[in-house]
Every structure is written in C-alpha cells, then in structure tokens.
Amino acid sequence: MKSFTGKEICRLVERHGWKLLRIHGSHHIYGKEGSVVRLSVPVHGNHPLKTGLAKSLLKSAGLAEEDI
C-alpha cells in the first residue's frame, strides 16, 4: 500500500462526500450525512501515517485501495 500523509487522506475523504466537522488540535474530525461514523485524521505536516492507521481510516470511510 502507498504511504499517505494526513493531508492526503483529508483530500481523499472530502472527494468522497465527507465533511470537515471540526479541528481539535492537529486532528481533523470528519462526518458524513446519514452515517454515525466519525473519522479522526491526524495531520502532522507532511509526515506519513503508519500503514495500519491509513488502512483503518480508509476502511472506516468505506473506501478500498482500488478507489484511490
């Protein structure tokens, strides 16, 4: 799997209908109409997220690696 930064994950989920609800520190909290799921994406400059966290965020957002 390709390495992603927090900023890249934010852009990706926004393209798929997720809305930025608030920012708490360095974490961007996203929600989607009709869903109880909340995504908390850590944005620490251009540092890449660990692979497991990136996969978990994409899975929670309902996205597969093919959707990227």
Short mmCIF file of N, CA, C and O in Angstrom, two decimals:
data_model
loop_
_atom_site.label_atom_id
_atom_site.label_comp_id
_atom_site.label_asym_id
_atom_site.label_seq_id
_atom_site.Cartn_x
_atom_site.Cartn_y
_atom_site.Cartn_z
N MET A 1 0.84 -1.19 0.00
CA MET A 1 0.00 0.00 0.00
C MET A 1 0.88 1.24 0.00
O MET A 1 1.89 1.31 0.69
N LYS A 2 0.45 2.23 -0.75
CA LYS A 2 1.15 3.51 -0.84
C LYS A 2 1.07 4.24 0.50
O LYS A 2 0.09 4.14 1.22
N SER A 3 2.10 4.98 0.83
CA SER A 3 2.13 5.77 2.05
C SER A 3 1.33 7.06 1.85
O SER A 3 1.40 7.69 0.80
N PHE A 4 0.54 7.44 2.86
CA PHE A 4 -0.29 8.65 2.80
C PHE A 4 0.05 9.57 3.96
O PHE A 4 0.33 9.11 5.07
N THR A 5 -0.03 10.87 3.71
CA THR A 5 0.05 11.84 4.80
C THR A 5 -1.37 12.13 5.26
O THR A 5 -2.34 11.78 4.58
N GLY A 6 -1.50 12.80 6.39
CA GLY A 6 -2.82 13.16 6.89
C GLY A 6 -3.54 14.09 5.92
O GLY A 6 -4.75 13.98 5.71
N LYS A 7 -2.79 15.02 5.31
CA LYS A 7 -3.39 15.95 4.35
C LYS A 7 -3.96 15.21 3.15
O LYS A 7 -5.04 15.55 2.65
N GLU A 8 -3.26 14.19 2.67
CA GLU A 8 -3.74 13.41 1.51
C GLU A 8 -5.00 12.64 1.86
O GLU A 8 -5.94 12.58 1.06
N ILE A 9 -5.05 12.06 3.06
CA ILE A 9 -6.26 11.34 3.50
C ILE A 9 -7.43 12.32 3.58
O ILE A 9 -8.55 12.00 3.16
N CYS A 10 -7.19 13.53 4.09
CA CYS A 10 -8.25 14.53 4.19
C CYS A 10 -8.81 14.86 2.82
O CYS A 10 -10.03 14.89 2.63
N ARG A 11 -7.95 15.11 1.85
CA ARG A 11 -8.41 15.42 0.49
C ARG A 11 -9.19 14.25 -0.10
O ARG A 11 -10.21 14.45 -0.77
N LEU A 12 -8.73 13.04 0.15
CA LEU A 12 -9.37 11.84 -0.40
C LEU A 12 -10.78 11.66 0.16
O LEU A 12 -11.72 11.44 -0.60
N VAL A 13 -10.94 11.78 1.48
CA VAL A 13 -12.27 11.57 2.06
C VAL A 13 -13.22 12.72 1.69
O VAL A 13 -14.42 12.49 1.52
N GLU A 14 -12.69 13.93 1.55
CA GLU A 14 -13.53 15.06 1.13
C GLU A 14 -14.07 14.85 -0.28
O GLU A 14 -15.20 15.22 -0.57
N ARG A 15 -13.28 14.24 -1.15
CA ARG A 15 -13.75 13.95 -2.52
C ARG A 15 -14.86 12.91 -2.53
O ARG A 15 -15.62 12.83 -3.47
N HIS A 16 -14.92 12.10 -1.47
CA HIS A 16 -15.94 11.06 -1.39
C HIS A 16 -17.10 11.43 -0.47
O HIS A 16 -17.78 10.56 0.07
N GLY A 17 -17.32 12.72 -0.26
CA GLY A 17 -18.53 13.18 0.42
C GLY A 17 -18.42 13.43 1.91
O GLY A 17 -19.41 13.77 2.54
N TRP A 18 -17.26 13.26 2.52
CA TRP A 18 -17.09 13.52 3.94
C TRP A 18 -16.90 15.01 4.16
O TRP A 18 -16.25 15.69 3.37
N LYS A 19 -17.46 15.53 5.23
CA LYS A 19 -17.39 16.97 5.56
C LYS A 19 -16.56 17.16 6.83
O LYS A 19 -16.70 16.40 7.80
N LEU A 20 -15.74 18.20 6.82
CA LEU A 20 -14.95 18.55 8.00
C LEU A 20 -15.90 19.16 9.03
O LEU A 20 -16.54 20.17 8.79
N LEU A 21 -16.00 18.52 10.20
CA LEU A 21 -16.89 18.99 11.25
C LEU A 21 -16.18 19.95 12.18
O LEU A 21 -16.73 20.98 12.57
N ARG A 22 -14.96 19.60 12.57
CA ARG A 22 -14.19 20.45 13.47
C ARG A 22 -12.73 20.03 13.44
O ARG A 22 -12.38 18.97 12.93
N ILE A 23 -11.89 20.88 14.02
CA ILE A 23 -10.48 20.57 14.18
C ILE A 23 -10.16 20.67 15.66
O ILE A 23 -10.48 21.67 16.30
N HIS A 24 -9.60 19.62 16.20
CA HIS A 24 -9.23 19.61 17.62
C HIS A 24 -7.73 19.35 17.68
O HIS A 24 -7.28 18.22 17.51
N GLY A 25 -6.98 20.41 17.88
CA GLY A 25 -5.53 20.28 17.87
C GLY A 25 -5.06 19.98 16.46
O GLY A 25 -5.36 20.73 15.53
N SER A 26 -4.35 18.87 16.30
CA SER A 26 -3.87 18.50 14.97
C SER A 26 -4.74 17.42 14.33
O SER A 26 -4.37 16.85 13.31
N HIS A 27 -5.89 17.13 14.92
CA HIS A 27 -6.78 16.10 14.38
C HIS A 27 -7.99 16.75 13.71
O HIS A 27 -8.68 17.56 14.31
N HIS A 28 -8.23 16.34 12.48
CA HIS A 28 -9.38 16.82 11.71
C HIS A 28 -10.47 15.76 11.84
O HIS A 28 -10.25 14.60 11.52
N ILE A 29 -11.64 16.18 12.30
CA ILE A 29 -12.76 15.27 12.55
C ILE A 29 -13.75 15.40 11.39
O ILE A 29 -14.24 16.50 11.10
N TYR A 30 -14.03 14.28 10.72
CA TYR A 30 -14.92 14.25 9.56
C TYR A 30 -16.17 13.44 9.87
O TYR A 30 -16.12 12.46 10.61
N GLY A 31 -17.28 13.84 9.27
CA GLY A 31 -18.54 13.13 9.36
C GLY A 31 -19.21 13.11 8.00
O GLY A 31 -18.84 13.88 7.11
N LYS A 32 -20.17 12.22 7.85
CA LYS A 32 -20.89 12.10 6.59
C LYS A 32 -22.37 12.02 6.89
O LYS A 32 -22.79 11.36 7.85
N GLU A 33 -23.17 12.71 6.10
CA GLU A 33 -24.62 12.71 6.24
C GLU A 33 -25.16 11.29 6.23
O GLU A 33 -24.83 10.50 5.34
N GLY A 34 -25.96 10.94 7.23
CA GLY A 34 -26.57 9.62 7.28
C GLY A 34 -25.67 8.54 7.87
O GLY A 34 -26.02 7.36 7.84
N SER A 35 -24.52 8.91 8.39
CA SER A 35 -23.59 7.93 8.96
C SER A 35 -23.24 8.34 10.39
O SER A 35 -23.08 9.52 10.68
N VAL A 36 -23.11 7.35 11.27
CA VAL A 36 -22.71 7.65 12.65
C VAL A 36 -21.19 7.60 12.81
O VAL A 36 -20.67 7.92 13.86
N VAL A 37 -20.49 7.21 11.76
CA VAL A 37 -19.03 7.09 11.80
C VAL A 37 -18.39 8.47 11.81
O VAL A 37 -18.81 9.36 11.08
N ARG A 38 -17.38 8.64 12.64
CA ARG A 38 -16.57 9.86 12.67
C ARG A 38 -15.13 9.44 12.39
O ARG A 38 -14.63 8.48 12.98
N LEU A 39 -14.49 10.17 11.50
CA LEU A 39 -13.08 9.91 11.19
C LEU A 39 -12.24 10.97 11.87
O LEU A 39 -12.50 12.16 11.73
N SER A 40 -11.22 10.54 12.58
CA SER A 40 -10.28 11.45 13.21
C SER A 40 -8.94 11.28 12.51
O SER A 40 -8.23 10.30 12.73
N VAL A 41 -8.61 12.23 11.65
CA VAL A 41 -7.41 12.14 10.83
C VAL A 41 -6.32 13.04 11.43
O VAL A 41 -6.48 14.25 11.50
N PRO A 42 -5.20 12.44 11.87
CA PRO A 42 -4.11 13.25 12.39
C PRO A 42 -3.36 13.93 11.25
O PRO A 42 -2.96 13.28 10.29
N VAL A 43 -3.19 15.24 11.34
CA VAL A 43 -2.48 16.00 10.31
C VAL A 43 -1.25 16.61 10.97
O VAL A 43 -1.35 17.60 11.69
N HIS A 44 -0.11 15.99 10.73
CA HIS A 44 1.15 16.45 11.30
C HIS A 44 2.09 16.84 10.17
O HIS A 44 3.03 16.11 9.85
N GLY A 45 1.78 17.95 9.53
CA GLY A 45 2.61 18.41 8.41
C GLY A 45 2.59 17.41 7.27
O GLY A 45 1.54 16.90 6.90
N ASN A 46 3.75 17.11 6.75
CA ASN A 46 3.86 16.16 5.63
C ASN A 46 4.42 14.82 6.09
O ASN A 46 4.99 14.08 5.29
N HIS A 47 4.25 14.48 7.37
CA HIS A 47 4.72 13.20 7.87
C HIS A 47 3.74 12.11 7.45
O HIS A 47 2.53 12.27 7.61
N PRO A 48 4.24 11.00 6.92
CA PRO A 48 3.33 9.93 6.51
C PRO A 48 2.70 9.23 7.71
O PRO A 48 3.32 9.11 8.77
N LEU A 49 1.46 8.78 7.52
CA LEU A 49 0.78 8.00 8.55
C LEU A 49 1.30 6.57 8.48
O LEU A 49 1.74 6.11 7.43
N LYS A 50 1.24 5.88 9.59
CA LYS A 50 1.62 4.47 9.58
C LYS A 50 0.60 3.70 8.74
O LYS A 50 -0.57 4.08 8.65
N THR A 51 1.06 2.63 8.13
CA THR A 51 0.24 1.88 7.18
C THR A 51 -1.06 1.38 7.80
O THR A 51 -2.12 1.48 7.20
N GLY A 52 -0.99 0.84 9.01
CA GLY A 52 -2.19 0.31 9.67
C GLY A 52 -3.23 1.38 9.93
O GLY A 52 -4.43 1.15 9.74
N LEU A 53 -2.79 2.56 10.33
CA LEU A 53 -3.72 3.67 10.59
C LEU A 53 -4.37 4.13 9.29
O LEU A 53 -5.58 4.35 9.23
N ALA A 54 -3.58 4.26 8.22
CA ALA A 54 -4.12 4.68 6.93
C ALA A 54 -5.16 3.68 6.43
O ALA A 54 -6.24 4.07 5.97
N LYS A 55 -4.85 2.39 6.54
CA LYS A 55 -5.80 1.35 6.11
C LYS A 55 -7.08 1.41 6.93
O LYS A 55 -8.18 1.28 6.40
N SER A 56 -6.95 1.61 8.24
CA SER A 56 -8.11 1.68 9.11
C SER A 56 -8.99 2.88 8.78
O SER A 56 -10.23 2.76 8.76
N LEU A 57 -8.38 4.03 8.53
CA LEU A 57 -9.15 5.22 8.17
C LEU A 57 -9.90 5.02 6.86
O LEU A 57 -11.07 5.38 6.74
N LEU A 58 -9.22 4.44 5.87
CA LEU A 58 -9.87 4.21 4.58
C LEU A 58 -11.02 3.20 4.72
O LEU A 58 -12.08 3.38 4.12
N LYS A 59 -10.81 2.16 5.52
CA LYS A 59 -11.86 1.17 5.73
C LYS A 59 -13.06 1.79 6.43
O LYS A 59 -14.21 1.56 6.05
N SER A 60 -12.81 2.61 7.45
CA SER A 60 -13.90 3.27 8.17
C SER A 60 -14.66 4.23 7.27
O SER A 60 -15.86 4.43 7.44
N ALA A 61 -13.96 4.83 6.31
CA ALA A 61 -14.59 5.76 5.37
C ALA A 61 -15.33 5.02 4.26
O ALA A 61 -16.02 5.64 3.45
N GLY A 62 -15.20 3.70 4.22
CA GLY A 62 -15.88 2.91 3.19
C GLY A 62 -15.16 2.92 1.87
O GLY A 62 -15.77 2.69 0.82
N LEU A 63 -13.86 3.17 1.90
CA LEU A 63 -13.06 3.21 0.68
C LEU A 63 -12.12 2.01 0.63
O LEU A 63 -11.64 1.55 1.66
N ALA A 64 -11.89 1.52 -0.57
CA ALA A 64 -10.93 0.43 -0.78
C ALA A 64 -9.71 1.01 -1.49
O ALA A 64 -9.74 2.13 -2.01
N GLU A 65 -8.63 0.23 -1.51
CA GLU A 65 -7.42 0.70 -2.17
C GLU A 65 -7.67 0.97 -3.66
O GLU A 65 -7.03 1.83 -4.25
N GLU A 66 -8.61 0.27 -4.24
CA GLU A 66 -8.94 0.47 -5.66
C GLU A 66 -9.61 1.83 -5.91
O GLU A 66 -9.56 2.36 -7.01
N ASP A 67 -10.26 2.39 -4.88
CA ASP A 67 -10.96 3.66 -5.01
C ASP A 67 -10.02 4.86 -5.03
O ASP A 67 -10.43 5.96 -5.35
N ILE A 68 -8.79 4.63 -4.67
CA ILE A 68 -7.84 5.73 -4.51
C ILE A 68 -7.37 6.26 -5.84
O ILE A 68 -7.11 5.70 -6.77
#
